[in-house]
Tab-separated table of C-alpha atoms in Angstrom:
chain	number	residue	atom	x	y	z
A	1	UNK	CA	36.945	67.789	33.837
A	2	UNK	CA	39.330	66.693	31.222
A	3	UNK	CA	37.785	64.721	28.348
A	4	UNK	CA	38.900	60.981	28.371
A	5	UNK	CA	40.165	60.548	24.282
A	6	UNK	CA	40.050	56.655	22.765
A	7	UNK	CA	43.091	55.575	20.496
A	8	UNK	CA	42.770	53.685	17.491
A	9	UNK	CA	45.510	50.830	17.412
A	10	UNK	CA	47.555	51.574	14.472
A	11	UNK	CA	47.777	48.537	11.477
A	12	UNK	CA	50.831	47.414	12.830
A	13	UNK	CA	49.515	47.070	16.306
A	14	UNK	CA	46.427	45.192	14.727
A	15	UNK	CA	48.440	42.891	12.676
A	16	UNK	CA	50.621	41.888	15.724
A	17	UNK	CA	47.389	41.153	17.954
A	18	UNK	CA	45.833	39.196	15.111
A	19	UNK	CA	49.019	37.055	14.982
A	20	UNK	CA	48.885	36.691	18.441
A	21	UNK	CA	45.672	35.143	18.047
A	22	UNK	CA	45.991	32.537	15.566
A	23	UNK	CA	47.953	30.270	17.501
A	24	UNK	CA	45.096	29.786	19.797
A	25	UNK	CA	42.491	30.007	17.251
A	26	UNK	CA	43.853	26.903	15.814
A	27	UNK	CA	44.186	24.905	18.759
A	28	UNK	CA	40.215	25.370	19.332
A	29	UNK	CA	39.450	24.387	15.637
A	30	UNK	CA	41.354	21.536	16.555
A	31	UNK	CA	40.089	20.929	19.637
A	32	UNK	CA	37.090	20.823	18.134
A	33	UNK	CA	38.069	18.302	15.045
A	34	UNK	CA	39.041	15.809	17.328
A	35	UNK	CA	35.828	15.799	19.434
A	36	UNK	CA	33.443	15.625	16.322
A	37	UNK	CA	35.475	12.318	14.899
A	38	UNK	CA	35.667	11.201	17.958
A	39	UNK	CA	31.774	11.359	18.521
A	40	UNK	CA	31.650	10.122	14.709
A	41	UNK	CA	33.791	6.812	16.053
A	42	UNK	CA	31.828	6.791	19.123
A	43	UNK	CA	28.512	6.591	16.634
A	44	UNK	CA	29.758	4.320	14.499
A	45	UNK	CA	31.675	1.316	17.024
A	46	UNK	CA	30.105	-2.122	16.489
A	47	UNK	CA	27.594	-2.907	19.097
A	48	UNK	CA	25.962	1.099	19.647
A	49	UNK	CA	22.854	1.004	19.981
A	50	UNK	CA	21.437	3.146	16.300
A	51	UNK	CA	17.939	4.548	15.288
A	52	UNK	CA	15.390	1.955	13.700
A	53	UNK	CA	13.941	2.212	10.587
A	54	UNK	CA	9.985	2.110	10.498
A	55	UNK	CA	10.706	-1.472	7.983
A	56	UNK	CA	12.725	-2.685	11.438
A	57	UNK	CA	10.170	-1.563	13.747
A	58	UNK	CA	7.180	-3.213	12.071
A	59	UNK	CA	8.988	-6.865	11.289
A	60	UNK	CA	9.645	-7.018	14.992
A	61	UNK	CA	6.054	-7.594	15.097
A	62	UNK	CA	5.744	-11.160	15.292
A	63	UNK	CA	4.046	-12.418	11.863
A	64	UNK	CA	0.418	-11.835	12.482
A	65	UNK	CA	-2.592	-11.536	13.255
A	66	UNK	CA	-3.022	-9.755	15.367
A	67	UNK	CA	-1.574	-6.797	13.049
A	68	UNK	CA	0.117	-4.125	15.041
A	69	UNK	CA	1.354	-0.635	13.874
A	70	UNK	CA	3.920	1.243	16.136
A	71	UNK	CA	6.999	0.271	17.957
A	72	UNK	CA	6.565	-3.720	19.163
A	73	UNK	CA	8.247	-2.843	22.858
A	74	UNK	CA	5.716	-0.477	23.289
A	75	UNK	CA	4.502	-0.140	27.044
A	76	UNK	CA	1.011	0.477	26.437
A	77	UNK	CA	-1.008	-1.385	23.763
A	78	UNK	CA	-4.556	0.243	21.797
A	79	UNK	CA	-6.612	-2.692	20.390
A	80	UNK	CA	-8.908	-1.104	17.949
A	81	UNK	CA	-12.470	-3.165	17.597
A	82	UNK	CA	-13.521	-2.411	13.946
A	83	UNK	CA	-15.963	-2.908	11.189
A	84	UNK	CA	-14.435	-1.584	7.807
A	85	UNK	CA	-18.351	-0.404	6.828
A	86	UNK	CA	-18.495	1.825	10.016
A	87	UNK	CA	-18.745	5.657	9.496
A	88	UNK	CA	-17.468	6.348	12.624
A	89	UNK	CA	-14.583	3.942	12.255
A	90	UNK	CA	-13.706	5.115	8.555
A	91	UNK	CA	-13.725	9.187	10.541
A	92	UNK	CA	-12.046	7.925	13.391
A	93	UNK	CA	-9.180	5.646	12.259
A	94	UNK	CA	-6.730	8.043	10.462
A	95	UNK	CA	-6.689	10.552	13.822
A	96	UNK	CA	-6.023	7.286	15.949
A	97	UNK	CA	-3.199	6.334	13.359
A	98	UNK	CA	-1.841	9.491	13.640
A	99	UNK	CA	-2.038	9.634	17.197
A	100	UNK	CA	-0.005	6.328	17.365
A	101	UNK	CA	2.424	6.988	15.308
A	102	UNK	CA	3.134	10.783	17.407
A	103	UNK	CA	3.299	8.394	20.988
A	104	UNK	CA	6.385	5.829	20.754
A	105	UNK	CA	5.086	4.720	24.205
A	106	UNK	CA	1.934	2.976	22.075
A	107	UNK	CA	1.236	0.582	19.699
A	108	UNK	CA	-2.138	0.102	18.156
A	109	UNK	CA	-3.355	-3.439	17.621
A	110	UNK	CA	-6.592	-4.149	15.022
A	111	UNK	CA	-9.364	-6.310	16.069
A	112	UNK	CA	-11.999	-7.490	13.657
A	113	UNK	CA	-15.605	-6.923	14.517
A	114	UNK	CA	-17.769	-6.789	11.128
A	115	UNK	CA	-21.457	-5.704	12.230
A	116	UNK	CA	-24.147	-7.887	10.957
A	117	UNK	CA	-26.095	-4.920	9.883
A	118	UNK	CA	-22.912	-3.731	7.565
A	119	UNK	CA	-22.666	-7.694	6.103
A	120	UNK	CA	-21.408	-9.177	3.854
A	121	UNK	CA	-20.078	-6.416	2.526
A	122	UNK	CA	-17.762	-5.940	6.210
A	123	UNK	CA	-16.935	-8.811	6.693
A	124	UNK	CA	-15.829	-9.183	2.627
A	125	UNK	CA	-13.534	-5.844	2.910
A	126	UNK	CA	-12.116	-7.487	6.479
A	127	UNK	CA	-11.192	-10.917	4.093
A	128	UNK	CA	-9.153	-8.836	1.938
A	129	UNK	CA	-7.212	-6.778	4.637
A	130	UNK	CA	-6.538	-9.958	6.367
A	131	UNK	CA	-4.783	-11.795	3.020
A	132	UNK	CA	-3.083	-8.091	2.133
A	133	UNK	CA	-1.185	-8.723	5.754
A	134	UNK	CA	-0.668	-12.340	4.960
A	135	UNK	CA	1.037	-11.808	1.519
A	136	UNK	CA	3.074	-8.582	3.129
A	137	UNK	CA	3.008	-7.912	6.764
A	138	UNK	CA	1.948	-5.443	9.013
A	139	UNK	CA	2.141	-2.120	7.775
A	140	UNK	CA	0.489	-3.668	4.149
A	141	UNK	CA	-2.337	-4.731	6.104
A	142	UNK	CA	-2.776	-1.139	7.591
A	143	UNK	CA	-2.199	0.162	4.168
A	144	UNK	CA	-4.838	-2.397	3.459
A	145	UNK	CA	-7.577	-1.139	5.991
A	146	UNK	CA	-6.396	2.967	4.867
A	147	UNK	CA	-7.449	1.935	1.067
A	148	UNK	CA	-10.648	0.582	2.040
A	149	UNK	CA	-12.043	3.185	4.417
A	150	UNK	CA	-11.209	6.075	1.897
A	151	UNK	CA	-13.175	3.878	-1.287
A	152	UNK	CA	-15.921	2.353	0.622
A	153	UNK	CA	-19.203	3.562	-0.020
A	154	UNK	CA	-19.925	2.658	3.880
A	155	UNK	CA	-23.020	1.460	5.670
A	156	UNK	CA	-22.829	-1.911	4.075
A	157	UNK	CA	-22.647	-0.598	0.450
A	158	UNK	CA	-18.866	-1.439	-0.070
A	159	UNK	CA	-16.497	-0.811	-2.654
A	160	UNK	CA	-18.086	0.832	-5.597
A	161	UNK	CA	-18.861	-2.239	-8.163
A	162	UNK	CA	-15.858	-0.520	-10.850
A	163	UNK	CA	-13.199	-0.603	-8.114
A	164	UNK	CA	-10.993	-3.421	-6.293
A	165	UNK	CA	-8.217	-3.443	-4.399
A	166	UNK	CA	-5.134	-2.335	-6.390
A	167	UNK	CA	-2.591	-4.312	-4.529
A	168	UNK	CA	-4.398	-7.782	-5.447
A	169	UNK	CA	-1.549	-10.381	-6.031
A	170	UNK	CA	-1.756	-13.871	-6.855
A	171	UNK	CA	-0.728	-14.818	-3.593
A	172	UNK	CA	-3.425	-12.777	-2.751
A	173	UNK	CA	-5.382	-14.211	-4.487
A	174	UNK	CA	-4.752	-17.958	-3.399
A	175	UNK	CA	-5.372	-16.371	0.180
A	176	UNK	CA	-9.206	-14.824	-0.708
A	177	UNK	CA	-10.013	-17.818	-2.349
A	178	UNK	CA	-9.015	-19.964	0.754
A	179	UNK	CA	-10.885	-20.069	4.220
A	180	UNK	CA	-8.004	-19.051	6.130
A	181	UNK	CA	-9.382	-14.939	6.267
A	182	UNK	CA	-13.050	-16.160	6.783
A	183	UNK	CA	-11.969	-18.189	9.678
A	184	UNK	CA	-9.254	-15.095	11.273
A	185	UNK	CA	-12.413	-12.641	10.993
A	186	UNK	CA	-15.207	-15.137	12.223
A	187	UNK	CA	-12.771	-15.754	15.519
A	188	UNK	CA	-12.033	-12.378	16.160
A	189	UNK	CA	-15.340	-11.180	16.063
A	190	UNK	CA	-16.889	-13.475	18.342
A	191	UNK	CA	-13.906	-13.396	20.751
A	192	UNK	CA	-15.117	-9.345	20.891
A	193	UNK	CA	-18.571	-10.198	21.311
A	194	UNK	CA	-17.709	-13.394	24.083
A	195	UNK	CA	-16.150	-10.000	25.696
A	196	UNK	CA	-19.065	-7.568	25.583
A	197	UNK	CA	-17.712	-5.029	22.969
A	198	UNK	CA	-20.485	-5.016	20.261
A	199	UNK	CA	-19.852	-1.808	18.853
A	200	UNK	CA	-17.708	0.392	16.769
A	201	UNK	CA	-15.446	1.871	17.354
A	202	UNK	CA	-14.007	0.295	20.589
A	203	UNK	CA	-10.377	0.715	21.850
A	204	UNK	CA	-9.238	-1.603	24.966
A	205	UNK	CA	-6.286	0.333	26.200
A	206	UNK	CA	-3.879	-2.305	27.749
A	207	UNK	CA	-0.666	-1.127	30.247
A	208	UNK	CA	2.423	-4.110	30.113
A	209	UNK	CA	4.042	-2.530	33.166
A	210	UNK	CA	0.967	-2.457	35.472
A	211	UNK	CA	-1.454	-5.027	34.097
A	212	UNK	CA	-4.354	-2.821	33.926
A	213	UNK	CA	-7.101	-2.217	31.127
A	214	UNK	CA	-9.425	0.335	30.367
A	215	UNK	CA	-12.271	0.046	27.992
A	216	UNK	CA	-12.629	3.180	25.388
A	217	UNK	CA	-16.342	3.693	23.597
A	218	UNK	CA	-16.393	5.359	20.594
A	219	UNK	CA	-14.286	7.997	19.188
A	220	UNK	CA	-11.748	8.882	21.790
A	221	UNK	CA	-10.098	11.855	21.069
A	222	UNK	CA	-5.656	12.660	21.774
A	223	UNK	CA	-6.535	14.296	25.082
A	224	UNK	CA	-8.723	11.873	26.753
A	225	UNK	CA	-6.490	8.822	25.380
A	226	UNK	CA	-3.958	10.408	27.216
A	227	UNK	CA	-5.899	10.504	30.259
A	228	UNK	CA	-6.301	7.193	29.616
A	229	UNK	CA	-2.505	6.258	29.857
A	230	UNK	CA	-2.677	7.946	33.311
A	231	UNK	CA	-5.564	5.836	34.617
A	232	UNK	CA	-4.442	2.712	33.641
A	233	UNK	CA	-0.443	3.716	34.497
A	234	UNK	CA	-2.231	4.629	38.000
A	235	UNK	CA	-2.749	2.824	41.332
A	236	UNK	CA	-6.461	3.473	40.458
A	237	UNK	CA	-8.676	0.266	39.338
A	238	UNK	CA	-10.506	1.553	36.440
A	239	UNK	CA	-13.003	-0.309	34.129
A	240	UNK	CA	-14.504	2.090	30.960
A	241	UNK	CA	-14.691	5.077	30.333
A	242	UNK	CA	-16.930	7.319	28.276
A	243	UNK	CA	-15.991	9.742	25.671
């Protein structure tokens, strides 16, 4: 059976068939030009809708308290019941911030609740949170409560006595030495004891679209907070729940 034998194109061949080709090489680069700027004027026409900032995100918070971190048309809403002495709090709060700020869908909102057996010293580290979101907003109050769980000493021992809060301002200031954060932190906590919660940590997980709450005790971990969306997103009536 006869051997079937390949031939090379010679250069000229290959130089015409490359010229054939440019012609419609260049009308796809083109082609493709046109539809990137006009994506780029798409993008950029007065009116489309563009990516906020995390600044725009947290003043759409109205001024508080409450203070709220994460996107303010979020559908489902944590309250966090804390005391700024609490162990389990100081563990707990940076995987909950984290948590928030990896689920657009939720917004966590802080809730003072100073234990009597961590006071004054709670209940002091709660006053100057409180005026660090008064002089600067939301995320500065968060920054505020992130400061103060990594220096605290913790079980009612506070701040060591050499340390203070390095973002202490004069407006700050005016604010510690008024009773406006006493008052805020007073109300708050006996709101959460008028509701039952008397212990830290506490999350009330709240859905806007459905209504429904669902009362979190203790450390709840990504998993079971998720679980927690379901329930509450659910036809189900649920009350607690129980790491």
């Amino acid at each position: 059976m006869p051997s079937k034998q390949t031939t090379l194109p010679s250069r000229s061949q290959v130089l015409r068939m490359r010229a054939g080709r440019l012609p419609r090489l260049s009308w796809v680069v083109a082609g493709i030009l046109v539809a990137g700027l006009l994506g780029w004027f798409l993008y950029r026409t007065p009116g489309a809708p563009a990516p906020r900032t995390v600044a725009e995100v947290a003043q759409a918070h109205p001024v508080g308290p409450p203070w709220r971190h994460g996107p303010a048309d979020a559908r489902f809403t944590l309250t966090l019941y804390a005391d700024l002495e609490c162990p389990f709090c100081k563990a707990y709060y940076p995987t909950l911030m984290a948590w928030i700020d990896a689920h657009p869908e939720a917004s966590l909102r802080w809730h003072h609740l100073p234990l009597a057996m961590h006071d004054p010293e709670a209940s002091r580290l709660a006053r100057v949170a409180e005026c660090a979101g008064e002089a600067q907003g939301h995320e500065a109050f968060f920054g505020a409560i992130a400061w103060l769980y990594q220096n605290t000493r913790g079980d009612g021992q506070g701040l060591p006595t050499d340390q203070a809060w390095p973002g202490l301002t004069t407006a700050m200031r005016a604010c510690l030495e008024s009773d406006r954060p006493a008052a805020i932190v007073r109300a708050q906590a006996d709101e959460a004891m008028r509701s039952g919660i008397n212990a830290t940590p506490t999350v009330r997980l709240e859905d806007s679209l459905t209504g429904r709450s669902l009362l979190l005790h203790g450390p709840v971990e990504g998993d079971a907070l998720l679980s927690a969306l379901d329930l509450v997103a659910s036809k189900e009536t649920v009350v607690s729940m129980r790491p």
